[in-house]
Amino acid sequence: MSKRDYYEVLGVDQNASVDEVKKAYRKLARKYHPDVNKEADATEKFKEVKDAYDTLSDPQKKAHYDQFGHTDPNQGFGGGAGDFGGGFGDIFDMFFGGGGRRNPNAPRQGADLQYTMTLDFKEAVFGKDTEIEIPREETCQTCTGSGAKPGTKPETCSHCGGDGQLNVEQNTPFGRVVNRRVCHHCDGTGKFIKNKCSTCGGKGKVRKRKKISVKVPAGIDHGQQLRVSGQGEAGVNGGPAGDLYVVFNVKPHEFFDRDGDDIYCEMPLTFAQVALGDEIEVPTLNGKVKLKIPAGTQTGTNFRLRGKGVPNVHGRGQGDQHVKVRVVTPKNLTEKEKDMIREFAQMSGGQPDEQNDGFFAKVRRAFKGD
Ligand SMILES: [Zn+2]
Ligand SMILES: [Zn+2]
């Protein structure tokens, strides 16, 4: 596609002053701004106008253009006409003041809501079906959201013509600037309601406590959240409702710790149990299971109970339970018990079993300074 002559685009001649170029550009930019002009080629035209302005308003670029005509914008002068990636917002704000422009009658999605649900440890592990009650804004049933008394309709706000915004003109050192402000006659809705709906007072929405069923999935963890689609605040102008986010606060358990899908616990055992071996019962999330403790088990030893952890919340299997052995040193011994232990100590030489644990050898070497 061959490019149109920049002077032609802006409708100015080669001797036009920078002010004249600027004036022509402002007029055309307003005309073709994509937020204003809904014609199919408005964006193209707007871009063309901006390219022309970028070049003709810069004396250096203008001189280059006058001499060489259209060239690759990336050659000769850096970027310039090529860097149009910033969108229209900035240019728009330049003319109309901050905030851009939003059609007040366009459908908008309702706000998202957040609800914190506290769960017992096992409720999080197994999941549950429950019902929560949340206060939220819903479309008023009396007026179906219009805010007008049944049988009547909201009228277009006469102050802003339905735009929801007003032009406020100001004279500044840079010329007359037009700012857009929210229309205070209609609070930006663009509508005027003569006969307000008595149920909602013209808001079109009512605040209600709504009961919502929530299916807590098995395996949910502390801090995770669940999205309940379409259960947030009602939308505006027929837009969809927002979503409800349920955030889980899981209470700790007095015996089990949880890390992801794995469960951790500690089992206190007597010296006799670990020395001689035993079969013990260990509590799990699904009741007791038997665990064989081999003779000579050390304190701190971990046993893994496969598949006795938490079901994965995404349905990917099940975690394990880790059982850590803690040998409990007896207290408050009777004289007879003490005698027996002394006897045992004499028989075993009064030192930890070297073969059983090289750790004590390391301790001895450390004392010797090796
Ligand atoms: Zn208004
Ligand atoms: Zn109503």
Short mmCIF file of C-alpha atoms and ligand atoms in Angstrom, two decimals:
data_model
loop_
_atom_site.label_atom_id
_atom_site.label_comp_id
_atom_site.label_asym_id
_atom_site.label_seq_id
_atom_site.Cartn_x
_atom_site.Cartn_y
_atom_site.Cartn_z
CA MET A 1 0.00 0.00 0.00
CA SER A 2 1.47 3.32 -1.00
CA LYS A 3 1.45 5.99 1.65
CA ARG A 4 -0.48 9.17 1.17
CA ASP A 5 1.40 12.40 1.19
CA TYR A 6 1.60 13.73 4.75
CA TYR A 7 0.61 17.25 3.72
CA GLU A 8 -2.40 15.83 1.99
CA VAL A 9 -3.30 13.75 5.06
CA LEU A 10 -3.32 16.77 7.33
CA GLY A 11 -4.66 19.14 4.71
CA VAL A 12 -1.88 21.69 5.19
CA ASP A 13 0.70 23.05 2.78
CA GLN A 14 4.44 22.72 2.96
CA ASN A 15 4.89 26.15 4.49
CA ALA A 16 2.42 25.53 7.29
CA SER A 17 3.66 26.55 10.73
CA VAL A 18 4.01 24.02 13.56
CA ASP A 19 0.90 25.57 15.10
CA GLU A 20 -1.09 25.04 11.95
CA VAL A 21 0.11 21.43 11.73
CA LYS A 22 -0.87 20.90 15.35
CA LYS A 23 -4.27 22.44 14.83
CA ALA A 24 -4.98 20.30 11.78
CA TYR A 25 -3.83 17.20 13.63
CA ARG A 26 -6.04 17.87 16.65
CA LYS A 27 -9.07 18.31 14.48
CA LEU A 28 -8.45 15.09 12.54
CA ALA A 29 -7.38 13.06 15.57
CA ARG A 30 -10.64 13.88 17.25
CA LYS A 31 -12.55 12.96 14.15
CA TYR A 32 -10.87 9.58 13.69
CA HIS A 33 -10.14 8.59 17.26
CA PRO A 34 -11.26 4.94 17.50
CA ASP A 35 -13.05 5.60 20.77
CA VAL A 36 -15.22 8.14 19.01
CA ASN A 37 -15.35 7.04 15.41
CA LYS A 38 -16.81 3.61 14.95
CA GLU A 39 -16.22 3.40 11.19
CA ALA A 40 -14.22 0.40 10.08
CA ASP A 41 -11.25 2.37 8.74
CA ALA A 42 -11.11 4.90 11.59
CA THR A 43 -8.11 3.20 13.20
CA GLU A 44 -6.20 3.23 9.91
CA LYS A 45 -7.03 6.86 9.31
CA PHE A 46 -6.12 7.83 12.85
CA LYS A 47 -2.77 6.12 12.52
CA GLU A 48 -2.15 7.85 9.22
CA VAL A 49 -2.94 11.21 10.79
CA LYS A 50 -0.64 10.51 13.70
CA ASP A 51 2.21 9.42 11.42
CA ALA A 52 1.81 12.61 9.42
CA TYR A 53 1.78 14.72 12.56
CA ASP A 54 4.81 12.99 14.07
CA THR A 55 6.80 13.81 11.00
CA LEU A 56 5.56 17.28 10.12
CA SER A 57 5.65 18.62 13.67
CA ASP A 58 9.33 17.74 14.07
CA PRO A 59 11.54 20.14 12.09
CA GLN A 60 14.27 17.53 11.58
CA LYS A 61 11.89 14.83 10.42
CA LYS A 62 10.00 17.34 8.31
CA ALA A 63 13.19 18.39 6.52
CA HIS A 64 14.02 14.73 5.92
CA TYR A 65 10.54 14.08 4.59
CA ASP A 66 10.62 17.15 2.34
CA GLN A 67 13.85 15.91 0.83
CA PHE A 68 13.28 12.16 0.59
CA GLY A 69 9.57 11.61 0.95
CA HIS A 70 8.36 8.43 2.62
CA THR A 71 11.20 6.20 3.72
CA ASP A 72 11.48 3.41 6.18
CA PRO A 73 10.59 5.12 9.44
CA ASN A 74 13.25 3.08 11.19
CA GLN A 75 15.92 4.49 8.97
CA GLY A 76 17.21 8.00 9.25
CA PHE A 77 15.22 8.88 12.30
CA GLY A 78 14.72 6.35 15.02
CA GLY A 79 11.28 4.95 15.53
CA GLY A 80 9.12 7.98 15.10
CA ALA A 81 6.20 7.01 12.97
CA GLY A 82 6.82 3.37 13.70
CA ASP A 83 6.30 3.38 17.43
CA PHE A 84 2.59 3.35 17.59
CA GLY A 85 2.31 0.48 20.04
CA GLY A 86 1.19 2.48 23.04
CA GLY A 87 -2.49 2.35 22.22
CA PHE A 88 -4.83 5.26 21.96
CA GLY A 89 -5.24 6.01 25.63
CA ASP A 90 -2.42 8.53 25.98
CA ILE A 91 -3.41 10.52 22.95
CA PHE A 92 -6.99 10.46 24.02
CA ASP A 93 -6.16 11.72 27.47
CA MET A 94 -4.19 14.51 25.86
CA PHE A 95 -7.39 15.83 24.35
CA PHE A 96 -10.11 14.89 26.73
CA GLY A 97 -8.43 14.68 30.11
CA GLY A 98 -7.75 11.57 32.15
CA GLY A 99 -9.98 8.61 32.50
CA GLY A 100 -10.67 7.99 28.86
CA ARG A 101 -14.24 7.33 28.03
CA ARG A 102 -16.49 4.51 29.01
CA ASN A 103 -19.95 3.89 27.73
CA PRO A 104 -22.11 3.97 30.88
CA ASN A 105 -24.69 1.76 29.23
CA ALA A 106 -22.30 -1.02 28.25
CA PRO A 107 -22.81 -4.33 30.10
CA ARG A 108 -20.25 -4.80 32.84
CA GLN A 109 -19.40 -7.83 34.90
CA GLY A 110 -20.29 -7.72 38.58
CA ALA A 111 -17.59 -7.58 41.22
CA ASP A 112 -15.94 -10.74 42.54
CA LEU A 113 -16.56 -11.67 46.14
CA GLN A 114 -14.30 -13.37 48.62
CA TYR A 115 -15.38 -15.56 51.48
CA THR A 116 -13.12 -17.18 54.04
CA MET A 117 -14.19 -20.64 55.12
CA THR A 118 -12.65 -22.22 58.19
CA LEU A 119 -12.33 -25.99 58.08
CA ASP A 120 -11.33 -28.62 60.57
CA PHE A 121 -8.24 -30.56 59.58
CA LYS A 122 -10.23 -33.62 58.57
CA GLU A 123 -12.90 -31.63 56.74
CA ALA A 124 -10.14 -30.36 54.47
CA VAL A 125 -8.81 -33.90 54.01
CA PHE A 126 -12.13 -35.49 53.17
CA GLY A 127 -14.01 -32.52 51.73
CA LYS A 128 -17.61 -31.75 52.47
CA ASP A 129 -20.80 -30.38 51.01
CA THR A 130 -21.82 -27.26 52.82
CA GLU A 131 -23.86 -24.12 52.50
CA ILE A 132 -22.63 -20.61 53.12
CA GLU A 133 -24.50 -17.38 53.44
CA ILE A 134 -22.99 -14.29 51.86
CA PRO A 135 -24.30 -10.75 51.60
CA ARG A 136 -24.17 -9.61 48.00
CA GLU A 137 -25.78 -7.26 45.55
CA GLU A 138 -28.36 -8.85 43.33
CA THR A 139 -30.41 -7.56 40.45
CA CYS A 140 -33.66 -6.12 41.83
CA GLN A 141 -36.47 -8.43 40.82
CA THR A 142 -39.13 -5.70 40.99
CA CYS A 143 -37.59 -3.55 38.25
CA THR A 144 -35.32 -6.25 36.70
CA GLY A 145 -32.37 -3.99 37.33
CA SER A 146 -33.55 -0.83 35.57
CA GLY A 147 -34.14 1.05 38.82
CA ALA A 148 -37.40 2.45 37.45
CA LYS A 149 -40.86 1.79 38.83
CA PRO A 150 -42.49 -1.09 36.94
CA GLY A 151 -44.30 0.27 33.92
CA THR A 152 -41.87 3.18 33.55
CA LYS A 153 -38.43 3.47 32.00
CA PRO A 154 -35.30 5.39 32.91
CA GLU A 155 -34.85 8.45 30.73
CA THR A 156 -31.63 9.67 29.18
CA CYS A 157 -29.89 12.17 31.41
CA SER A 158 -30.49 15.58 29.83
CA HIS A 159 -27.26 17.03 31.21
CA CYS A 160 -24.83 14.60 29.63
CA GLY A 161 -27.02 13.21 26.87
CA GLY A 162 -26.54 9.68 28.22
CA ASP A 163 -22.75 9.74 28.12
CA GLY A 164 -22.45 9.81 31.88
CA GLN A 165 -19.70 12.39 31.44
CA LEU A 166 -19.58 16.09 30.80
CA ASN A 167 -17.09 18.21 28.91
CA VAL A 168 -15.55 20.86 31.07
CA GLU A 169 -13.62 23.44 29.07
CA GLN A 170 -10.72 25.25 30.59
CA ASN A 171 -8.40 27.88 29.28
CA THR A 172 -4.79 27.05 29.97
CA PRO A 173 -1.45 28.46 28.80
CA PHE A 174 -1.45 25.68 26.19
CA GLY A 175 -4.82 26.65 24.81
CA ARG A 176 -8.30 25.54 25.57
CA VAL A 177 -8.40 22.10 27.15
CA VAL A 178 -11.47 19.95 27.33
CA ASN A 179 -11.76 17.72 30.35
CA ARG A 180 -14.25 14.94 30.76
CA ARG A 181 -15.84 14.67 34.17
CA VAL A 182 -18.39 12.27 35.56
CA CYS A 183 -21.83 13.79 35.22
CA HIS A 184 -23.00 14.55 38.73
CA HIS A 185 -26.65 14.73 37.70
CA CYS A 186 -26.75 11.02 36.96
CA ASP A 187 -23.60 9.83 38.77
CA GLY A 188 -22.17 8.66 35.49
CA THR A 189 -25.01 6.28 34.65
CA GLY A 190 -26.28 8.47 31.80
CA LYS A 191 -29.80 7.86 32.97
CA PHE A 192 -32.41 9.79 34.85
CA ILE A 193 -35.06 7.88 36.75
CA LYS A 194 -38.19 9.91 37.35
CA ASN A 195 -40.20 7.22 39.13
CA LYS A 196 -37.83 5.17 41.20
CA CYS A 197 -38.47 1.52 41.94
CA SER A 198 -39.61 1.36 45.55
CA THR A 199 -37.82 -1.91 46.23
CA CYS A 200 -34.29 -0.80 45.36
CA GLY A 201 -34.73 2.98 45.49
CA GLY A 202 -33.57 3.33 41.88
CA LYS A 203 -30.28 1.45 42.21
CA GLY A 204 -31.50 -1.55 40.26
CA LYS A 205 -29.78 -3.77 42.82
CA VAL A 206 -30.66 -5.00 46.27
CA ARG A 207 -28.41 -6.34 48.99
CA LYS A 208 -29.37 -9.84 50.02
CA ARG A 209 -28.00 -12.60 52.14
CA LYS A 210 -27.74 -15.43 49.71
CA LYS A 211 -27.30 -19.09 50.54
CA ILE A 212 -24.86 -20.83 48.26
CA SER A 213 -23.99 -24.51 48.22
CA VAL A 214 -20.27 -25.12 48.19
CA LYS A 215 -18.69 -28.45 47.47
CA VAL A 216 -15.36 -28.45 49.30
CA PRO A 217 -13.11 -30.86 47.39
CA ALA A 218 -11.27 -33.54 49.34
CA GLY A 219 -7.61 -32.62 49.83
CA ILE A 220 -8.01 -28.85 49.87
CA ASP A 221 -5.24 -27.16 51.82
CA HIS A 222 -4.83 -24.07 53.94
CA GLY A 223 -4.71 -20.90 51.86
CA GLN A 224 -6.07 -22.49 48.70
CA GLN A 225 -9.13 -21.01 47.08
CA LEU A 226 -12.08 -22.27 45.15
CA ARG A 227 -13.82 -20.28 42.45
CA VAL A 228 -17.58 -20.55 42.38
CA SER A 229 -18.42 -19.19 38.97
CA GLY A 230 -21.18 -16.59 38.66
CA GLN A 231 -21.88 -16.27 42.39
CA GLY A 232 -20.37 -12.84 42.91
CA GLU A 233 -22.12 -9.49 42.70
CA ALA A 234 -24.75 -8.94 40.03
CA GLY A 235 -23.59 -7.47 36.72
CA VAL A 236 -24.45 -3.98 35.47
CA ASN A 237 -26.59 -3.28 32.41
CA GLY A 238 -27.20 -6.97 31.86
CA GLY A 239 -23.54 -7.96 32.24
CA PRO A 240 -22.61 -11.29 33.83
CA ALA A 241 -22.32 -11.70 37.58
CA GLY A 242 -18.88 -11.78 39.18
CA ASP A 243 -17.36 -14.87 40.73
CA LEU A 244 -17.19 -15.97 44.32
CA TYR A 245 -13.80 -16.99 45.69
CA VAL A 246 -13.87 -19.20 48.75
CA VAL A 247 -10.54 -19.06 50.58
CA PHE A 248 -9.84 -21.89 53.01
CA ASN A 249 -8.48 -21.53 56.47
CA VAL A 250 -7.64 -25.03 57.74
CA LYS A 251 -7.24 -25.55 61.47
CA PRO A 252 -4.20 -27.53 62.63
CA HIS A 253 -4.56 -31.03 64.07
CA GLU A 254 -3.22 -31.95 67.48
CA PHE A 255 -1.55 -35.15 66.28
CA PHE A 256 -1.09 -34.89 62.51
CA ASP A 257 0.97 -32.35 60.59
CA ARG A 258 0.38 -31.86 56.93
CA ASP A 259 2.74 -30.89 54.12
CA GLY A 260 1.03 -30.98 50.76
CA ASP A 261 -0.53 -34.40 50.41
CA ASP A 262 1.71 -36.03 53.03
CA ILE A 263 0.87 -36.45 56.69
CA TYR A 264 3.47 -36.48 59.47
CA CYS A 265 3.17 -37.78 62.99
CA GLU A 266 5.41 -38.87 65.82
CA MET A 267 4.95 -42.07 67.84
CA PRO A 268 6.40 -42.24 71.36
CA LEU A 269 7.86 -45.69 72.08
CA THR A 270 9.52 -47.19 75.12
CA PHE A 271 13.12 -48.33 75.14
CA ALA A 272 11.90 -51.93 75.46
CA GLN A 273 9.70 -51.59 72.34
CA VAL A 274 12.51 -50.29 70.13
CA ALA A 275 15.15 -52.59 71.63
CA LEU A 276 13.13 -55.78 71.37
CA GLY A 277 10.85 -54.89 68.47
CA ASP A 278 7.09 -54.66 68.60
CA GLU A 279 3.95 -54.34 66.57
CA ILE A 280 2.17 -51.11 67.35
CA GLU A 281 -1.04 -49.39 66.30
CA VAL A 282 -0.73 -46.04 64.57
CA PRO A 283 -3.65 -43.63 64.12
CA THR A 284 -4.22 -42.61 60.50
CA LEU A 285 -6.79 -40.38 58.84
CA ASN A 286 -8.82 -43.50 58.17
CA GLY A 287 -8.52 -45.25 61.52
CA LYS A 288 -5.76 -47.35 63.08
CA VAL A 289 -3.23 -49.45 61.19
CA LYS A 290 -0.63 -51.88 62.49
CA LEU A 291 3.05 -51.02 62.14
CA LYS A 292 5.91 -53.43 62.78
CA ILE A 293 8.80 -51.92 64.74
CA PRO A 294 11.96 -53.98 64.11
CA ALA A 295 14.21 -54.78 67.05
CA GLY A 296 16.98 -52.19 67.40
CA THR A 297 15.02 -49.27 65.93
CA GLN A 298 16.65 -45.93 66.72
CA THR A 299 14.86 -42.83 67.87
CA GLY A 300 14.13 -40.54 64.93
CA THR A 301 13.59 -43.42 62.50
CA ASN A 302 10.90 -42.72 59.92
CA PHE A 303 8.39 -45.25 58.69
CA ARG A 304 6.29 -44.60 55.66
CA LEU A 305 2.68 -45.73 55.41
CA ARG A 306 2.00 -45.61 51.69
CA GLY A 307 -1.29 -44.09 50.57
CA LYS A 308 -2.30 -43.10 54.08
CA GLY A 309 -1.93 -39.40 53.39
CA VAL A 310 -4.29 -36.85 51.92
CA PRO A 311 -6.12 -37.41 48.63
CA ASN A 312 -4.72 -35.02 46.03
CA VAL A 313 -7.16 -32.18 45.48
CA HIS A 314 -6.72 -32.50 41.70
CA GLY A 315 -7.41 -36.22 41.84
CA ARG A 316 -3.77 -37.21 41.36
CA GLY A 317 -3.44 -40.07 43.81
CA GLN A 318 -2.93 -39.94 47.52
CA GLY A 319 -0.10 -38.87 49.79
CA ASP A 320 1.70 -40.99 52.42
CA GLN A 321 1.83 -40.91 56.18
CA HIS A 322 5.27 -40.58 57.76
CA VAL A 323 5.68 -41.98 61.26
CA LYS A 324 8.68 -40.80 63.23
CA VAL A 325 9.78 -42.85 66.20
CA ARG A 326 10.58 -41.04 69.42
CA VAL A 327 12.04 -43.10 72.23
CA VAL A 328 10.78 -41.86 75.57
CA THR A 329 13.24 -41.94 78.43
CA PRO A 330 11.48 -43.20 81.55
CA LYS A 331 11.11 -40.86 84.50
CA ASN A 332 10.12 -41.48 88.11
CA LEU A 333 11.60 -44.97 88.18
CA THR A 334 11.07 -47.22 91.18
CA GLU A 335 14.12 -48.49 93.03
CA LYS A 336 13.61 -51.92 91.55
CA GLU A 337 13.49 -50.55 88.02
CA LYS A 338 16.63 -48.54 88.66
CA ASP A 339 18.44 -51.65 89.88
CA MET A 340 17.47 -53.54 86.75
CA ILE A 341 18.71 -50.75 84.52
CA ARG A 342 22.01 -50.59 86.42
CA GLU A 343 22.33 -54.31 85.95
CA PHE A 344 21.66 -53.92 82.22
CA ALA A 345 24.18 -51.13 81.98
CA GLN A 346 26.87 -53.26 83.59
CA MET A 347 26.14 -56.15 81.28
CA SER A 348 26.38 -53.96 78.17
CA GLY A 349 29.64 -52.36 79.34
CA GLY A 350 28.13 -49.00 80.17
CA GLN A 351 28.71 -47.71 76.63
CA PRO A 352 26.41 -47.38 73.62
CA ASP A 353 26.59 -50.33 71.27
CA GLU A 354 29.37 -49.45 68.84
CA GLN A 355 28.03 -51.60 66.06
CA ASN A 356 24.62 -50.14 66.43
CA ASP A 357 25.62 -46.58 65.93
CA GLY A 358 28.90 -45.17 64.71
CA PHE A 359 27.72 -41.81 66.00
CA PHE A 360 29.20 -42.42 69.46
CA ALA A 361 32.56 -43.24 67.93
CA LYS A 362 32.44 -39.83 66.25
CA VAL A 363 31.61 -38.22 69.57
CA ARG A 364 34.59 -39.89 71.22
CA ARG A 365 36.91 -38.82 68.44
CA ALA A 366 35.62 -35.27 68.79
CA PHE A 367 36.52 -35.31 72.48
CA LYS A 368 40.03 -36.46 71.62
CA GLY A 369 40.32 -33.54 69.22
CA ASP A 370 40.77 -35.65 66.03
ZN ZN B 1 -25.82 12.73 33.29
ZN ZN B 2 -35.78 -2.11 41.72
#
